[in-house]
Amino acid sequence: MPSADVALRPATGSDARDIARIMRAALGSFAWMPTVHTPDEDLAFISGTVLPLQRVTVAEAGEGIVGFIAVHGEWVEQLYIDPAWTGRGIGSRLLEQATAGMTEVKLHCFQANSGARRFYERHGFTAAKFGDGSGNEEKLPDIEYLRRR
């Protein structure tokens, strides 16, 4: 299904289970990513933190959610696409819509996530800081990216 057949809309509380499923599927697709939370903990995080405190947009295809982005202030806190739906422009659409009008956007990305790094760099982000993993629960080296317009 092309990206044009995917609709973007604000998330609702009833989307929490699907959003948590997308996040888990995306994280689980990386061999280098440790599992630090259970599916129930993922759902509690989405329901209790992400949806009430962040501006969340979902990408919906047919009857289901295939990706989402969560923004808080100048930070992209979450951007995940169902692994079966990557490479179709959905992440680009989510990122552009969610950050439209923002003069400065920041986000974190794991250094090992070469696909995400290429994606963000294509979208004008530059590496601002490199971390050793001591600042995240996965304990993986990360990068703080920044885009200014």
PDB file of C-alpha atoms in Angstrom:
ATOM      1  CA  MET A   1       0.000   0.000   0.000  1.00  0.00           C
ATOM      2  CA  PRO A   2       1.545   3.374  -0.966  1.00  0.00           C
ATOM      3  CA  SER A   3       2.048   6.105   1.614  1.00  0.00           C
ATOM      4  CA  ALA A   4      -0.795   8.109   0.031  1.00  0.00           C
ATOM      5  CA  ASP A   5      -3.211   5.422   1.242  1.00  0.00           C
ATOM      6  CA  VAL A   6      -2.053   5.976   4.807  1.00  0.00           C
ATOM      7  CA  ALA A   7      -3.931   8.599   6.831  1.00  0.00           C
ATOM      8  CA  LEU A   8      -2.378  10.629   9.631  1.00  0.00           C
ATOM      9  CA  ARG A   9      -4.519  11.599  12.598  1.00  0.00           C
ATOM     10  CA  PRO A  10      -4.158  12.602  16.245  1.00  0.00           C
ATOM     11  CA  ALA A  11      -3.908   9.616  18.569  1.00  0.00           C
ATOM     12  CA  THR A  12      -6.631   8.849  21.084  1.00  0.00           C
ATOM     13  CA  GLY A  13      -6.520   6.892  24.321  1.00  0.00           C
ATOM     14  CA  SER A  14      -8.040   3.895  22.594  1.00  0.00           C
ATOM     15  CA  ASP A  15      -4.930   3.703  20.363  1.00  0.00           C
ATOM     16  CA  ALA A  16      -2.620   2.867  23.274  1.00  0.00           C
ATOM     17  CA  ARG A  17      -2.518  -0.901  22.716  1.00  0.00           C
ATOM     18  CA  ASP A  18      -1.760  -0.549  18.986  1.00  0.00           C
ATOM     19  CA  ILE A  19       0.882   2.111  19.625  1.00  0.00           C
ATOM     20  CA  ALA A  20       2.590  -0.094  22.235  1.00  0.00           C
ATOM     21  CA  ARG A  21       2.481  -3.024  19.790  1.00  0.00           C
ATOM     22  CA  ILE A  22       4.131  -0.926  17.047  1.00  0.00           C
ATOM     23  CA  MET A  23       6.840   0.252  19.428  1.00  0.00           C
ATOM     24  CA  ARG A  24       7.573  -3.311  20.592  1.00  0.00           C
ATOM     25  CA  ALA A  25       7.636  -4.674  17.013  1.00  0.00           C
ATOM     26  CA  ALA A  26      10.020  -1.942  15.873  1.00  0.00           C
ATOM     27  CA  LEU A  27      12.373  -2.349  18.833  1.00  0.00           C
ATOM     28  CA  GLY A  28      12.220  -6.126  18.539  1.00  0.00           C
ATOM     29  CA  SER A  29      13.349  -5.971  14.914  1.00  0.00           C
ATOM     30  CA  PHE A  30      16.877  -4.917  15.961  1.00  0.00           C
ATOM     31  CA  ALA A  31      19.236  -7.733  16.965  1.00  0.00           C
ATOM     32  CA  TRP A  32      21.339  -5.251  18.978  1.00  0.00           C
ATOM     33  CA  MET A  33      18.427  -3.897  21.043  1.00  0.00           C
ATOM     34  CA  PRO A  34      18.091  -5.348  24.557  1.00  0.00           C
ATOM     35  CA  THR A  35      14.577  -5.953  25.869  1.00  0.00           C
ATOM     36  CA  VAL A  36      14.227  -3.842  29.003  1.00  0.00           C
ATOM     37  CA  HIS A  37      10.420  -3.772  29.359  1.00  0.00           C
ATOM     38  CA  THR A  38       7.566  -6.239  29.134  1.00  0.00           C
ATOM     39  CA  PRO A  39       4.633  -5.642  26.774  1.00  0.00           C
ATOM     40  CA  ASP A  40       2.522  -4.655  29.809  1.00  0.00           C
ATOM     41  CA  GLU A  41       5.150  -2.077  30.818  1.00  0.00           C
ATOM     42  CA  ASP A  42       5.185  -0.751  27.245  1.00  0.00           C
ATOM     43  CA  LEU A  43       1.406  -0.326  27.373  1.00  0.00           C
ATOM     44  CA  ALA A  44       1.601   1.428  30.758  1.00  0.00           C
ATOM     45  CA  PHE A  45       4.250   3.798  29.377  1.00  0.00           C
ATOM     46  CA  ILE A  46       2.165   4.646  26.311  1.00  0.00           C
ATOM     47  CA  SER A  47      -1.061   5.008  28.321  1.00  0.00           C
ATOM     48  CA  GLY A  48       0.392   6.818  31.318  1.00  0.00           C
ATOM     49  CA  THR A  49       3.151   8.975  29.828  1.00  0.00           C
ATOM     50  CA  VAL A  50       3.167   9.234  26.061  1.00  0.00           C
ATOM     51  CA  LEU A  51      -0.514   9.802  25.297  1.00  0.00           C
ATOM     52  CA  PRO A  52      -1.310  12.201  28.163  1.00  0.00           C
ATOM     53  CA  LEU A  53       1.921  14.234  28.038  1.00  0.00           C
ATOM     54  CA  GLN A  54       3.016  14.273  24.404  1.00  0.00           C
ATOM     55  CA  ARG A  55       1.450  15.279  21.083  1.00  0.00           C
ATOM     56  CA  VAL A  56       0.972  11.936  19.329  1.00  0.00           C
ATOM     57  CA  THR A  57       0.058  11.356  15.690  1.00  0.00           C
ATOM     58  CA  VAL A  58      -0.657   7.922  14.269  1.00  0.00           C
ATOM     59  CA  ALA A  59      -0.403   6.639  10.712  1.00  0.00           C
ATOM     60  CA  GLU A  60      -3.365   4.438   9.846  1.00  0.00           C
ATOM     61  CA  ALA A  61      -3.714   2.111   6.877  1.00  0.00           C
ATOM     62  CA  GLY A  62      -7.007   0.384   6.304  1.00  0.00           C
ATOM     63  CA  GLU A  63      -8.177  -0.736   9.716  1.00  0.00           C
ATOM     64  CA  GLY A  64      -4.918  -0.495  11.643  1.00  0.00           C
ATOM     65  CA  ILE A  65      -2.176   1.740  12.949  1.00  0.00           C
ATOM     66  CA  VAL A  66       1.162   1.228  11.194  1.00  0.00           C
ATOM     67  CA  GLY A  67       3.265   3.940  12.838  1.00  0.00           C
ATOM     68  CA  PHE A  68       3.308   6.878  15.221  1.00  0.00           C
ATOM     69  CA  ILE A  69       5.263   9.909  16.337  1.00  0.00           C
ATOM     70  CA  ALA A  70       5.228  11.616  19.739  1.00  0.00           C
ATOM     71  CA  VAL A  71       6.484  15.179  20.217  1.00  0.00           C
ATOM     72  CA  HIS A  72       6.955  17.141  23.430  1.00  0.00           C
ATOM     73  CA  GLY A  73       8.200  20.715  23.188  1.00  0.00           C
ATOM     74  CA  GLU A  74      11.124  20.752  20.780  1.00  0.00           C
ATOM     75  CA  TRP A  75      11.758  17.008  21.163  1.00  0.00           C
ATOM     76  CA  VAL A  76      10.677  14.098  18.991  1.00  0.00           C
ATOM     77  CA  GLU A  77      10.301  11.598  21.809  1.00  0.00           C
ATOM     78  CA  GLN A  78       9.138   8.587  19.779  1.00  0.00           C
ATOM     79  CA  LEU A  79       8.961   7.703  16.089  1.00  0.00           C
ATOM     80  CA  TYR A  80       8.228   4.083  15.239  1.00  0.00           C
ATOM     81  CA  ILE A  81       6.937   2.350  12.143  1.00  0.00           C
ATOM     82  CA  ASP A  82       5.720  -1.236  11.991  1.00  0.00           C
ATOM     83  CA  PRO A  83       8.669  -3.118  10.422  1.00  0.00           C
ATOM     84  CA  ALA A  84       6.360  -4.460   7.683  1.00  0.00           C
ATOM     85  CA  TRP A  85       5.588  -0.850   6.681  1.00  0.00           C
ATOM     86  CA  THR A  86       9.042   0.754   6.601  1.00  0.00           C
ATOM     87  CA  GLY A  87      10.408   2.261   3.399  1.00  0.00           C
ATOM     88  CA  ARG A  88       7.050   3.650   2.241  1.00  0.00           C
ATOM     89  CA  GLY A  89       7.485   7.283   3.261  1.00  0.00           C
ATOM     90  CA  ILE A  90       5.310   7.000   6.367  1.00  0.00           C
ATOM     91  CA  GLY A  91       8.060   8.077   8.763  1.00  0.00           C
ATOM     92  CA  SER A  92       8.836  11.082   6.567  1.00  0.00           C
ATOM     93  CA  ARG A  93       5.185  12.139   6.527  1.00  0.00           C
ATOM     94  CA  LEU A  94       4.862  11.750  10.300  1.00  0.00           C
ATOM     95  CA  LEU A  95       8.067  13.682  10.956  1.00  0.00           C
ATOM     96  CA  GLU A  96       7.261  16.517   8.573  1.00  0.00           C
ATOM     97  CA  GLN A  97       3.696  16.971   9.822  1.00  0.00           C
ATOM     98  CA  ALA A  98       4.603  16.738  13.520  1.00  0.00           C
ATOM     99  CA  THR A  99       7.501  19.206  13.267  1.00  0.00           C
ATOM    100  CA  ALA A 100       6.044  21.648  10.732  1.00  0.00           C
ATOM    101  CA  GLY A 101       6.602  25.179  11.936  1.00  0.00           C
ATOM    102  CA  MET A 102       9.160  24.184  14.566  1.00  0.00           C
ATOM    103  CA  THR A 103      12.389  26.150  14.198  1.00  0.00           C
ATOM    104  CA  GLU A 104      14.400  23.727  16.331  1.00  0.00           C
ATOM    105  CA  VAL A 105      13.822  19.995  16.693  1.00  0.00           C
ATOM    106  CA  LYS A 106      15.845  17.573  18.821  1.00  0.00           C
ATOM    107  CA  LEU A 107      15.794  13.808  19.199  1.00  0.00           C
ATOM    108  CA  HIS A 108      17.864  10.890  20.406  1.00  0.00           C
ATOM    109  CA  CYS A 109      18.856   7.923  18.265  1.00  0.00           C
ATOM    110  CA  PHE A 110      20.981   4.899  19.098  1.00  0.00           C
ATOM    111  CA  GLN A 111      24.352   4.899  17.351  1.00  0.00           C
ATOM    112  CA  ALA A 112      23.748   1.293  16.237  1.00  0.00           C
ATOM    113  CA  ASN A 113      20.543   2.278  14.402  1.00  0.00           C
ATOM    114  CA  SER A 114      22.154   3.057  11.047  1.00  0.00           C
ATOM    115  CA  GLY A 115      18.824   3.138   9.201  1.00  0.00           C
ATOM    116  CA  ALA A 116      17.357   5.732  11.550  1.00  0.00           C
ATOM    117  CA  ARG A 117      20.561   7.757  11.405  1.00  0.00           C
ATOM    118  CA  ARG A 118      20.393   7.897   7.597  1.00  0.00           C
ATOM    119  CA  PHE A 119      16.688   8.796   7.809  1.00  0.00           C
ATOM    120  CA  TYR A 120      17.218  11.700  10.217  1.00  0.00           C
ATOM    121  CA  GLU A 121      20.252  13.005   8.354  1.00  0.00           C
ATOM    122  CA  ARG A 122      18.239  12.980   5.089  1.00  0.00           C
ATOM    123  CA  HIS A 123      15.697  15.130   6.927  1.00  0.00           C
ATOM    124  CA  GLY A 124      18.273  17.771   7.855  1.00  0.00           C
ATOM    125  CA  PHE A 125      19.272  16.603  11.323  1.00  0.00           C
ATOM    126  CA  THR A 126      22.903  16.829  12.386  1.00  0.00           C
ATOM    127  CA  ALA A 127      24.624  15.059  15.260  1.00  0.00           C
ATOM    128  CA  ALA A 128      25.021  17.497  18.150  1.00  0.00           C
ATOM    129  CA  LYS A 129      26.235  15.168  20.938  1.00  0.00           C
ATOM    130  CA  PHE A 130      27.378  11.576  21.226  1.00  0.00           C
ATOM    131  CA  GLY A 131      26.573   9.667  24.411  1.00  0.00           C
ATOM    132  CA  ASP A 132      28.127   6.541  25.892  1.00  0.00           C
ATOM    133  CA  GLY A 133      24.808   4.971  26.913  1.00  0.00           C
ATOM    134  CA  SER A 134      24.966   6.008  30.555  1.00  0.00           C
ATOM    135  CA  GLY A 135      21.961   8.309  30.025  1.00  0.00           C
ATOM    136  CA  ASN A 136      19.483   5.711  28.704  1.00  0.00           C
ATOM    137  CA  GLU A 137      17.952   2.564  30.158  1.00  0.00           C
ATOM    138  CA  GLU A 138      19.227   0.363  27.341  1.00  0.00           C
ATOM    139  CA  LYS A 139      22.813   1.437  28.150  1.00  0.00           C
ATOM    140  CA  LEU A 140      23.534   1.788  24.420  1.00  0.00           C
ATOM    141  CA  PRO A 141      25.637   4.582  22.902  1.00  0.00           C
ATOM    142  CA  ASP A 142      23.360   7.248  21.473  1.00  0.00           C
ATOM    143  CA  ILE A 143      23.328  10.477  19.506  1.00  0.00           C
ATOM    144  CA  GLU A 144      21.444  13.684  20.141  1.00  0.00           C
ATOM    145  CA  TYR A 145      20.348  15.076  16.796  1.00  0.00           C
ATOM    146  CA  LEU A 146      19.352  18.665  16.084  1.00  0.00           C
ATOM    147  CA  ARG A 147      17.616  20.361  13.167  1.00  0.00           C
ATOM    148  CA  ARG A 148      17.288  24.125  12.893  1.00  0.00           C
ATOM    149  CA  ARG A 149      15.284  25.928  10.218  1.00  0.00           C
TER     150      ARG A 149
END
